[in-house]
Every structure is written in C-alpha cells, then in structure tokens.
Tab-separated table of N, CA and C in Angstrom:
chain	number	residue	atom	x	y	z
A	1	UNK	N	16.468	2.312	-25.880
A	1	UNK	CA	15.682	3.256	-25.133
A	1	UNK	C	14.472	2.522	-24.540
A	2	UNK	N	14.142	2.889	-23.339
A	2	UNK	CA	13.027	2.224	-22.666
A	2	UNK	C	11.696	2.574	-23.331
A	3	UNK	N	10.732	1.723	-23.105
A	3	UNK	CA	9.403	1.950	-23.664
A	3	UNK	C	8.782	3.213	-23.081
A	4	UNK	N	9.029	3.472	-21.829
A	4	UNK	CA	8.484	4.676	-21.202
A	4	UNK	C	9.014	5.935	-21.886
A	5	UNK	N	10.303	5.966	-22.186
A	5	UNK	CA	10.883	7.129	-22.857
A	5	UNK	C	10.418	7.223	-24.309
A	6	UNK	N	10.311	6.084	-24.979
A	6	UNK	CA	9.747	6.095	-26.334
A	6	UNK	C	8.316	6.626	-26.306
A	7	UNK	N	7.579	6.242	-25.276
A	7	UNK	CA	6.204	6.722	-25.123
A	7	UNK	C	6.138	8.231	-24.963
A	8	UNK	N	7.114	8.808	-24.282
A	8	UNK	CA	7.159	10.264	-24.128
A	8	UNK	C	7.370	10.935	-25.482
A	9	UNK	N	8.183	10.338	-26.321
A	9	UNK	CA	8.405	10.874	-27.664
A	9	UNK	C	7.104	10.813	-28.466
A	10	UNK	N	6.424	9.680	-28.394
A	10	UNK	CA	5.157	9.524	-29.114
A	10	UNK	C	4.133	10.553	-28.626
A	11	UNK	N	4.040	10.696	-27.317
A	11	UNK	CA	3.097	11.652	-26.732
A	11	UNK	C	3.381	13.063	-27.248
A	12	UNK	N	4.626	13.430	-27.271
A	12	UNK	CA	5.022	14.754	-27.739
A	12	UNK	C	4.695	14.945	-29.217
A	13	UNK	N	4.934	13.907	-30.012
A	13	UNK	CA	4.627	13.988	-31.447
A	13	UNK	C	3.120	14.095	-31.689
A	14	UNK	N	2.344	13.356	-30.914
A	14	UNK	CA	0.895	13.334	-31.118
A	14	UNK	C	0.223	14.620	-30.668
A	15	UNK	N	0.703	15.201	-29.590
A	15	UNK	CA	0.055	16.392	-29.038
A	15	UNK	C	0.702	17.675	-29.532
A	16	UNK	N	1.920	17.587	-30.025
A	16	UNK	CA	2.631	18.782	-30.438
A	16	UNK	C	3.195	19.563	-29.272
A	17	UNK	N	3.022	19.032	-28.085
A	17	UNK	CA	3.533	19.691	-26.883
A	17	UNK	C	4.864	19.083	-26.489
A	18	UNK	N	5.804	19.937	-26.129
A	18	UNK	CA	7.037	19.362	-25.600
A	18	UNK	C	6.719	18.693	-24.259
A	19	UNK	N	7.221	17.551	-24.061
A	19	UNK	CA	6.967	16.834	-22.821
A	19	UNK	C	8.297	16.366	-22.279
A	20	UNK	N	8.668	16.935	-21.169
A	20	UNK	CA	9.957	16.532	-20.611
A	20	UNK	C	9.720	15.387	-19.632
A	21	UNK	N	10.530	14.391	-19.781
A	21	UNK	CA	10.456	13.241	-18.894
A	21	UNK	C	11.890	12.836	-18.589
A	22	UNK	N	12.180	12.717	-17.336
A	22	UNK	CA	13.541	12.364	-16.936
A	22	UNK	C	13.688	10.855	-16.863
A	23	UNK	N	14.787	10.350	-17.391
A	23	UNK	CA	15.013	8.900	-17.286
A	23	UNK	C	15.182	8.493	-15.822
A	24	UNK	N	14.567	7.392	-15.488
A	24	UNK	CA	14.712	6.838	-14.143
A	24	UNK	C	15.766	5.731	-14.181
A	25	UNK	N	16.100	5.240	-13.023
A	25	UNK	CA	17.033	4.105	-12.951
A	25	UNK	C	16.446	2.922	-13.717
A	26	UNK	N	15.141	2.706	-13.590
A	26	UNK	CA	14.482	1.615	-14.324
A	26	UNK	C	14.645	1.789	-15.830
A	27	UNK	N	14.491	3.032	-16.310
A	27	UNK	CA	14.678	3.290	-17.742
A	27	UNK	C	16.100	2.942	-18.175
A	28	UNK	N	17.068	3.337	-17.372
A	28	UNK	CA	18.458	3.086	-17.718
A	28	UNK	C	18.775	1.587	-17.721
A	29	UNK	N	18.249	0.864	-16.734
A	29	UNK	CA	18.478	-0.585	-16.674
A	29	UNK	C	17.807	-1.274	-17.854
A	30	UNK	N	16.585	-0.869	-18.155
A	30	UNK	CA	15.873	-1.439	-19.301
A	30	UNK	C	16.648	-1.183	-20.597
A	31	UNK	N	17.127	0.043	-20.767
A	31	UNK	CA	17.895	0.387	-21.967
A	31	UNK	C	19.170	-0.445	-22.056
A	32	UNK	N	19.832	-0.626	-20.932
A	32	UNK	CA	21.063	-1.417	-20.927
A	32	UNK	C	20.776	-2.882	-21.253
A	33	UNK	N	19.691	-3.424	-20.699
A	33	UNK	CA	19.323	-4.811	-20.992
A	33	UNK	C	19.026	-4.981	-22.485
A	34	UNK	N	18.295	-4.032	-23.054
A	34	UNK	CA	18.010	-4.097	-24.489
A	34	UNK	C	19.286	-3.949	-25.310
A	35	UNK	N	20.210	-3.130	-24.835
A	35	UNK	CA	21.495	-2.969	-25.524
A	35	UNK	C	22.270	-4.288	-25.539
A	36	UNK	N	22.288	-5.001	-24.421
A	36	UNK	CA	22.981	-6.296	-24.368
A	36	UNK	C	22.359	-7.259	-25.378
A	37	UNK	N	21.042	-7.319	-25.404
A	37	UNK	CA	20.355	-8.203	-26.360
A	37	UNK	C	20.667	-7.776	-27.792
A	38	UNK	N	20.692	-6.476	-28.041
A	38	UNK	CA	21.020	-5.945	-29.367
A	38	UNK	C	22.415	-6.403	-29.799
A	39	UNK	N	23.383	-6.294	-28.906
A	39	UNK	CA	24.766	-6.679	-29.226
A	39	UNK	C	24.858	-8.172	-29.529
A	40	UNK	N	24.158	-8.992	-28.790
A	40	UNK	CA	24.181	-10.436	-29.036
A	40	UNK	C	23.568	-10.755	-30.396
A	41	UNK	N	22.459	-10.107	-30.724
A	41	UNK	CA	21.880	-10.278	-32.067
A	41	UNK	C	22.891	-9.888	-33.144
A	42	UNK	N	23.483	-8.704	-32.999
A	42	UNK	CA	24.423	-8.219	-34.020
A	42	UNK	C	25.604	-9.185	-34.169
A	43	UNK	N	26.115	-9.684	-33.072
A	43	UNK	CA	27.234	-10.631	-33.132
A	43	UNK	C	26.806	-11.911	-33.851
A	44	UNK	N	25.641	-12.411	-33.496
A	44	UNK	CA	25.148	-13.646	-34.133
A	44	UNK	C	24.966	-13.435	-35.638
A	45	UNK	N	24.440	-12.298	-36.028
A	45	UNK	CA	24.219	-12.022	-37.450
A	45	UNK	C	25.529	-11.817	-38.212
A	46	UNK	N	26.482	-11.142	-37.588
A	46	UNK	CA	27.749	-10.856	-38.258
A	46	UNK	C	28.647	-12.081	-38.374
A	47	UNK	N	28.499	-13.017	-37.469
A	47	UNK	CA	29.365	-14.199	-37.472
A	47	UNK	C	28.639	-15.447	-37.949
A	48	UNK	N	27.551	-15.250	-38.660
A	48	UNK	CA	26.771	-16.371	-39.173
A	48	UNK	C	27.618	-17.169	-40.159
A	49	UNK	N	27.574	-18.467	-40.057
A	49	UNK	CA	28.298	-19.323	-40.993
A	49	UNK	C	29.700	-19.697	-40.543
A	50	UNK	N	30.150	-19.197	-39.398
A	50	UNK	CA	31.495	-19.501	-38.915
A	50	UNK	C	31.583	-20.848	-38.203
A	51	UNK	N	30.468	-21.364	-37.744
A	51	UNK	CA	30.477	-22.631	-37.014
A	51	UNK	C	30.230	-23.783	-37.988
A	52	UNK	N	30.832	-24.947	-37.717
A	52	UNK	CA	30.566	-26.095	-38.581
A	52	UNK	C	29.079	-26.454	-38.544
A	53	UNK	N	28.549	-26.794	-39.703
A	53	UNK	CA	27.134	-27.166	-39.779
A	53	UNK	C	26.212	-26.004	-39.459
A	54	UNK	N	26.661	-24.791	-39.774
A	54	UNK	CA	25.869	-23.588	-39.482
A	54	UNK	C	24.484	-23.695	-40.094
A	55	UNK	N	23.575	-22.996	-39.494
A	55	UNK	CA	22.187	-23.025	-39.946
A	55	UNK	C	22.053	-22.503	-41.378
A	56	UNK	N	20.907	-22.688	-41.937
A	56	UNK	CA	20.652	-22.330	-43.325
A	56	UNK	C	20.414	-20.825	-43.487
A	57	UNK	N	20.354	-20.405	-44.734
A	57	UNK	CA	20.048	-19.007	-45.043
A	57	UNK	C	18.659	-18.648	-44.508
A	58	UNK	N	17.752	-19.606	-44.556
A	58	UNK	CA	16.403	-19.377	-44.042
A	58	UNK	C	16.443	-19.081	-42.535
A	59	UNK	N	17.298	-19.816	-41.806
A	59	UNK	CA	17.436	-19.570	-40.367
A	59	UNK	C	18.038	-18.185	-40.109
A	60	UNK	N	19.000	-17.793	-40.954
A	60	UNK	CA	19.602	-16.462	-40.842
A	60	UNK	C	18.518	-15.400	-41.036
A	61	UNK	N	17.688	-15.598	-42.037
A	61	UNK	CA	16.622	-14.639	-42.318
A	61	UNK	C	15.633	-14.545	-41.156
A	62	UNK	N	15.358	-15.664	-40.502
A	62	UNK	CA	14.472	-15.652	-39.330
A	62	UNK	C	15.101	-14.841	-38.196
A	63	UNK	N	16.400	-15.056	-37.970
A	63	UNK	CA	17.099	-14.315	-36.919
A	63	UNK	C	17.107	-12.820	-37.248
A	64	UNK	N	17.380	-12.493	-38.499
A	64	UNK	CA	17.408	-11.096	-38.918
A	64	UNK	C	16.023	-10.447	-38.767
A	65	UNK	N	15.002	-11.172	-39.128
A	65	UNK	CA	13.630	-10.664	-39.007
A	65	UNK	C	13.273	-10.418	-37.540
A	66	UNK	N	13.650	-11.351	-36.672
A	66	UNK	CA	13.378	-11.191	-35.245
A	66	UNK	C	14.122	-9.971	-34.700
A	67	UNK	N	15.381	-9.805	-35.118
A	67	UNK	CA	16.189	-8.654	-34.708
A	67	UNK	C	15.517	-7.347	-35.149
A	68	UNK	N	15.124	-7.278	-36.415
A	68	UNK	CA	14.485	-6.070	-36.948
A	68	UNK	C	13.168	-5.773	-36.241
A	69	UNK	N	12.443	-6.815	-35.895
A	69	UNK	CA	11.165	-6.636	-35.217
A	69	UNK	C	11.350	-5.909	-33.890
A	70	UNK	N	12.427	-6.225	-33.172
A	70	UNK	CA	12.667	-5.624	-31.863
A	70	UNK	C	13.353	-4.263	-31.917
A	71	UNK	N	14.171	-4.054	-32.945
A	71	UNK	CA	15.040	-2.878	-32.913
A	71	UNK	C	14.895	-1.931	-34.099
A	72	UNK	N	13.956	-2.169	-34.985
A	72	UNK	CA	13.819	-1.314	-36.155
A	72	UNK	C	12.347	-1.059	-36.433
A	73	UNK	N	12.007	0.216	-36.605
A	73	UNK	CA	10.631	0.584	-36.940
A	73	UNK	C	10.649	1.958	-37.595
A	74	UNK	N	9.586	2.284	-38.275
A	74	UNK	CA	9.508	3.570	-38.956
A	74	UNK	C	9.256	4.729	-37.998
A	75	UNK	N	8.707	4.410	-36.827
A	75	UNK	CA	8.444	5.467	-35.848
A	75	UNK	C	8.446	4.867	-34.444
A	76	UNK	N	8.579	5.714	-33.425
A	76	UNK	CA	8.627	5.199	-32.043
A	76	UNK	C	7.378	4.433	-31.628
A	77	UNK	N	6.219	4.854	-32.117
A	77	UNK	CA	4.978	4.173	-31.752
A	77	UNK	C	4.983	2.719	-32.232
A	78	UNK	N	5.436	2.507	-33.456
A	78	UNK	CA	5.511	1.145	-33.989
A	78	UNK	C	6.522	0.309	-33.208
A	79	UNK	N	7.619	0.931	-32.810
A	79	UNK	CA	8.633	0.210	-32.032
A	79	UNK	C	8.084	-0.199	-30.668
A	80	UNK	N	7.330	0.698	-30.039
A	80	UNK	CA	6.689	0.358	-28.764
A	80	UNK	C	5.763	-0.834	-28.950
A	81	UNK	N	4.912	-0.772	-29.957
A	81	UNK	CA	3.960	-1.865	-30.205
A	81	UNK	C	4.689	-3.177	-30.433
A	82	UNK	N	5.731	-3.150	-31.235
A	82	UNK	CA	6.482	-4.383	-31.518
A	82	UNK	C	7.101	-4.956	-30.261
A	83	UNK	N	7.711	-4.101	-29.457
A	83	UNK	CA	8.355	-4.600	-28.241
A	83	UNK	C	7.347	-5.150	-27.254
A	84	UNK	N	6.200	-4.502	-27.138
A	84	UNK	CA	5.177	-5.008	-26.227
A	84	UNK	C	4.692	-6.377	-26.681
A	85	UNK	N	4.440	-6.526	-27.975
A	85	UNK	CA	4.007	-7.826	-28.494
A	85	UNK	C	5.081	-8.880	-28.235
A	86	UNK	N	6.324	-8.542	-28.509
A	86	UNK	CA	7.417	-9.503	-28.288
A	86	UNK	C	7.530	-9.870	-26.817
A	87	UNK	N	7.406	-8.888	-25.954
A	87	UNK	CA	7.544	-9.151	-24.519
A	87	UNK	C	6.368	-9.928	-23.954
A	88	UNK	N	5.187	-9.673	-24.482
A	88	UNK	CA	4.012	-10.359	-23.944
A	88	UNK	C	3.812	-11.750	-24.527
A	89	UNK	N	4.229	-11.953	-25.784
A	89	UNK	CA	3.894	-13.248	-26.378
A	89	UNK	C	5.002	-13.847	-27.243
A	90	UNK	N	5.511	-13.099	-28.181
A	90	UNK	CA	6.400	-13.676	-29.186
A	90	UNK	C	7.747	-14.097	-28.619
A	91	UNK	N	8.398	-13.222	-27.895
A	91	UNK	CA	9.697	-13.531	-27.313
A	91	UNK	C	10.842	-13.411	-28.309
A	92	UNK	N	11.934	-14.084	-28.002
A	92	UNK	CA	13.123	-14.088	-28.855
A	92	UNK	C	13.566	-15.535	-29.114
A	93	UNK	N	12.669	-16.368	-29.610
A	93	UNK	CA	12.976	-17.796	-29.735
A	93	UNK	C	14.094	-18.115	-30.719
A	94	UNK	N	14.217	-17.358	-31.793
A	94	UNK	CA	15.235	-17.670	-32.803
A	94	UNK	C	16.624	-17.403	-32.239
A	95	UNK	N	16.791	-16.272	-31.559
A	95	UNK	CA	18.088	-15.968	-30.949
A	95	UNK	C	18.442	-17.001	-29.882
A	96	UNK	N	17.499	-17.330	-29.023
A	96	UNK	CA	17.783	-18.298	-27.956
A	96	UNK	C	18.125	-19.669	-28.530
A	97	UNK	N	17.400	-20.088	-29.556
A	97	UNK	CA	17.712	-21.380	-30.177
A	97	UNK	C	19.100	-21.348	-30.810
A	98	UNK	N	19.423	-20.252	-31.467
A	98	UNK	CA	20.740	-20.090	-32.092
A	98	UNK	C	21.845	-20.235	-31.045
A	99	UNK	N	21.660	-19.617	-29.889
A	99	UNK	CA	22.678	-19.685	-28.833
A	99	UNK	C	22.728	-21.076	-28.200
A	100	UNK	N	21.566	-21.675	-27.985
A	100	UNK	CA	21.518	-22.987	-27.335
A	100	UNK	C	22.140	-24.075	-28.193
A	101	UNK	N	22.125	-23.903	-29.517
A	101	UNK	CA	22.699	-24.909	-30.411
A	101	UNK	C	24.232	-24.904	-30.395
A	102	UNK	N	24.815	-23.903	-29.824
A	102	UNK	CA	26.273	-23.797	-29.752
A	102	UNK	C	26.713	-24.022	-28.317
A	103	UNK	N	27.469	-25.061	-28.103
A	103	UNK	CA	27.861	-25.427	-26.745
A	103	UNK	C	28.533	-24.280	-26.009
A	104	UNK	N	29.417	-23.561	-26.698
A	104	UNK	CA	30.144	-22.466	-26.049
A	104	UNK	C	29.234	-21.278	-25.722
A	105	UNK	N	28.046	-21.227	-26.309
A	105	UNK	CA	27.127	-20.103	-26.095
A	105	UNK	C	26.026	-20.418	-25.085
A	106	UNK	N	26.008	-21.601	-24.534
A	106	UNK	CA	24.912	-21.960	-23.635
A	106	UNK	C	24.852	-21.086	-22.376
A	107	UNK	N	25.999	-20.733	-21.751
A	107	UNK	CA	25.894	-19.796	-20.622
A	107	UNK	C	25.326	-18.440	-21.052
A	108	UNK	N	25.728	-17.974	-22.228
A	108	UNK	CA	25.189	-16.721	-22.753
A	108	UNK	C	23.696	-16.858	-23.012
A	109	UNK	N	23.270	-17.997	-23.513
A	109	UNK	CA	21.853	-18.246	-23.762
A	109	UNK	C	21.052	-18.132	-22.465
A	110	UNK	N	21.566	-18.716	-21.400
A	110	UNK	CA	20.874	-18.632	-20.107
A	110	UNK	C	20.825	-17.188	-19.609
A	111	UNK	N	21.909	-16.449	-19.800
A	111	UNK	CA	21.985	-15.053	-19.387
A	111	UNK	C	20.969	-14.204	-20.166
A	112	UNK	N	20.933	-14.364	-21.486
A	112	UNK	CA	20.000	-13.600	-22.323
A	112	UNK	C	18.560	-13.977	-21.991
A	113	UNK	N	18.315	-15.245	-21.758
A	113	UNK	CA	16.971	-15.689	-21.377
A	113	UNK	C	16.545	-15.039	-20.062
A	114	UNK	N	17.477	-14.937	-19.121
A	114	UNK	CA	17.169	-14.308	-17.824
A	114	UNK	C	16.870	-12.824	-17.999
A	115	UNK	N	17.678	-12.146	-18.804
A	115	UNK	CA	17.443	-10.723	-19.076
A	115	UNK	C	16.062	-10.539	-19.692
A	116	UNK	N	15.741	-11.380	-20.676
A	116	UNK	CA	14.444	-11.273	-21.352
A	116	UNK	C	13.303	-11.506	-20.364
A	117	UNK	N	13.456	-12.508	-19.508
A	117	UNK	CA	12.426	-12.798	-18.498
A	117	UNK	C	12.236	-11.609	-17.567
A	118	UNK	N	13.337	-10.983	-17.163
A	118	UNK	CA	13.238	-9.810	-16.294
A	118	UNK	C	12.533	-8.657	-17.007
A	119	UNK	N	12.830	-8.467	-18.286
A	119	UNK	CA	12.149	-7.416	-19.049
A	119	UNK	C	10.652	-7.689	-19.138
A	120	UNK	N	10.268	-8.949	-19.281
A	120	UNK	CA	8.852	-9.305	-19.369
A	120	UNK	C	8.106	-8.996	-18.083
A	121	UNK	N	8.801	-9.012	-16.965
A	121	UNK	CA	8.160	-8.784	-15.676
A	121	UNK	C	8.015	-7.306	-15.334
A	122	UNK	N	8.574	-6.429	-16.148
A	122	UNK	CA	8.465	-4.997	-15.886
A	122	UNK	C	7.018	-4.551	-16.056
A	123	UNK	N	6.408	-3.964	-15.037
A	123	UNK	CA	5.007	-3.570	-15.145
A	123	UNK	C	4.751	-2.518	-16.212
A	124	UNK	N	5.729	-1.689	-16.534
A	124	UNK	CA	5.491	-0.612	-17.508
A	124	UNK	C	5.196	-1.150	-18.898
A	125	UNK	N	5.481	-2.412	-19.165
A	125	UNK	CA	5.172	-2.961	-20.479
A	125	UNK	C	3.688	-3.197	-20.667
A	126	UNK	N	2.966	-3.318	-19.598
A	126	UNK	CA	1.552	-3.586	-19.729
A	126	UNK	C	0.769	-2.325	-20.088
A	127	UNK	N	1.294	-1.172	-19.715
A	127	UNK	CA	0.623	0.081	-20.064
A	127	UNK	C	1.649	1.215	-20.062
A	128	UNK	N	2.442	1.334	-21.109
A	128	UNK	CA	3.514	2.326	-21.110
A	128	UNK	C	3.012	3.758	-21.081
A	129	UNK	N	1.813	4.028	-21.532
A	129	UNK	CA	1.334	5.403	-21.581
A	129	UNK	C	0.983	5.947	-20.195
A	130	UNK	N	0.805	5.083	-19.208
A	130	UNK	CA	0.463	5.554	-17.866
A	130	UNK	C	1.531	6.499	-17.325
A	131	UNK	N	2.789	6.230	-17.636
A	131	UNK	CA	3.872	7.058	-17.131
A	131	UNK	C	3.904	8.429	-17.786
A	132	UNK	N	3.185	8.603	-18.864
A	132	UNK	CA	3.234	9.863	-19.583
A	132	UNK	C	2.272	10.893	-19.002
A	133	UNK	N	1.360	10.462	-18.161
A	133	UNK	CA	0.422	11.386	-17.554
A	133	UNK	C	1.061	11.988	-16.310
A	134	UNK	N	0.874	13.288	-16.101
A	134	UNK	CA	1.425	13.885	-14.884
A	134	UNK	C	0.814	13.224	-13.653
A	135	UNK	N	1.621	13.087	-12.631
A	135	UNK	CA	1.133	12.486	-11.395
A	135	UNK	C	0.153	13.440	-10.718
A	136	UNK	N	-0.698	12.936	-9.828
A	136	UNK	CA	-1.623	13.825	-9.101
A	136	UNK	C	-0.877	14.928	-8.354
A	137	UNK	N	0.288	14.580	-7.805
A	137	UNK	CA	1.085	15.569	-7.081
A	137	UNK	C	1.537	16.685	-8.014
A	138	UNK	N	1.928	16.310	-9.232
A	138	UNK	CA	2.370	17.303	-10.207
A	138	UNK	C	1.215	18.211	-10.616
A	139	UNK	N	0.028	17.647	-10.765
A	139	UNK	CA	-1.137	18.449	-11.121
A	139	UNK	C	-1.498	19.434	-10.007
A	140	UNK	N	-1.433	18.963	-8.770
A	140	UNK	CA	-1.718	19.841	-7.623
A	140	UNK	C	-0.687	20.963	-7.564
A	141	UNK	N	0.571	20.614	-7.723
A	141	UNK	CA	1.636	21.606	-7.703
A	141	UNK	C	1.431	22.637	-8.813
A	142	UNK	N	1.111	22.157	-10.020
A	142	UNK	CA	0.890	23.048	-11.155
A	142	UNK	C	-0.296	23.989	-10.871
A	143	UNK	N	-1.379	23.471	-10.276
A	143	UNK	CA	-2.547	24.282	-9.960
A	143	UNK	C	-2.192	25.346	-8.932
A	144	UNK	N	-1.429	24.961	-7.899
A	144	UNK	CA	-1.025	25.937	-6.863
A	144	UNK	C	-0.104	27.002	-7.467
A	145	UNK	N	0.778	26.582	-8.346
A	145	UNK	CA	1.691	27.526	-8.972
A	145	UNK	C	0.918	28.527	-9.832
A	146	UNK	N	-0.064	28.038	-10.590
A	146	UNK	CA	-0.882	28.925	-11.415
A	146	UNK	C	-1.735	29.847	-10.560
A	147	UNK	N	-2.239	29.363	-9.421
A	147	UNK	CA	-3.061	30.178	-8.532
A	147	UNK	C	-2.233	31.286	-7.881
A	148	UNK	N	-0.958	31.010	-7.637
A	148	UNK	CA	-0.084	31.986	-7.006
A	148	UNK	C	0.311	33.106	-7.969
A	149	UNK	N	0.137	32.894	-9.249
A	149	UNK	CA	0.536	33.916	-10.237
A	149	UNK	C	-0.453	34.967	-10.318
C-alpha cells in the first residue's frame, strides 16, 4: 500500500473521522513496485542456503531484519515512518548485495535497484500528510454546498 493511502488510515485513526481517499495511478504503481520488492525479499528468504557458499545465518538475519523494517509494523504510522527513513537514507543494501553476489540474479538486482531509485524520487515521500488535507478546490466546493443548504 502506498504511503499516501497509509497516511489516510493514520489520519482517520487519529481524528476518529472517516476519511475517504481514492487511490490514484501513482498509488497503484507505488503499491505494485513495493509488491515486487516484497516478492523478491520473500524469495530470497525462502531459498536461503540453496546456493553454494551461501551466506551465513547472520547475513540471513540481516536480510530478514531489513525485510521486516520495510513491510512489518505494529501500526500504519510506524510503517510510514520506517519506509520514509528507508527511502531517504537507509535503502535496501542487504537485498541488493544478496542479489549482486549471485551471477544469475544480477539483472534482477539492477531492476530492483531501479525500482527503489524511482520510489525514492516520489515527492510524496517527503511529506505524505500533505495529500491528506482537502484541496482548496474541495474546501470551496464544500463551503458552497453548505451555503446552498
């Protein structure tokens, strides 16, 4: 789920007001990109140890921790914070290193790196709550609708 949509959930939980927000094409693309990254993590974790000279248990734990950091949290607000930190600074170095160390996975590594770079360039990551405020047009429309009643 995109950060913008997660933000709508947080906003609704914090205010107690239902807040409807429609997914945009950007939300859907972001969700799909995160889904691809999720699947690659899950595959790497499930097939750990199948390659000759596979990494150590400590490396597995690092990959698992990185995966959990991006995709697991106790609440949507924590998940938003984690993803923003990862996108702005931390990244996905353990997954990328894991893929780069396997010759057959190097094209996938480049693909995942490109997806991650594109996600980092999304402006909504810098301030996800901005999308949760009604637009000026919506406020004007709401005021006119209330005045007409």
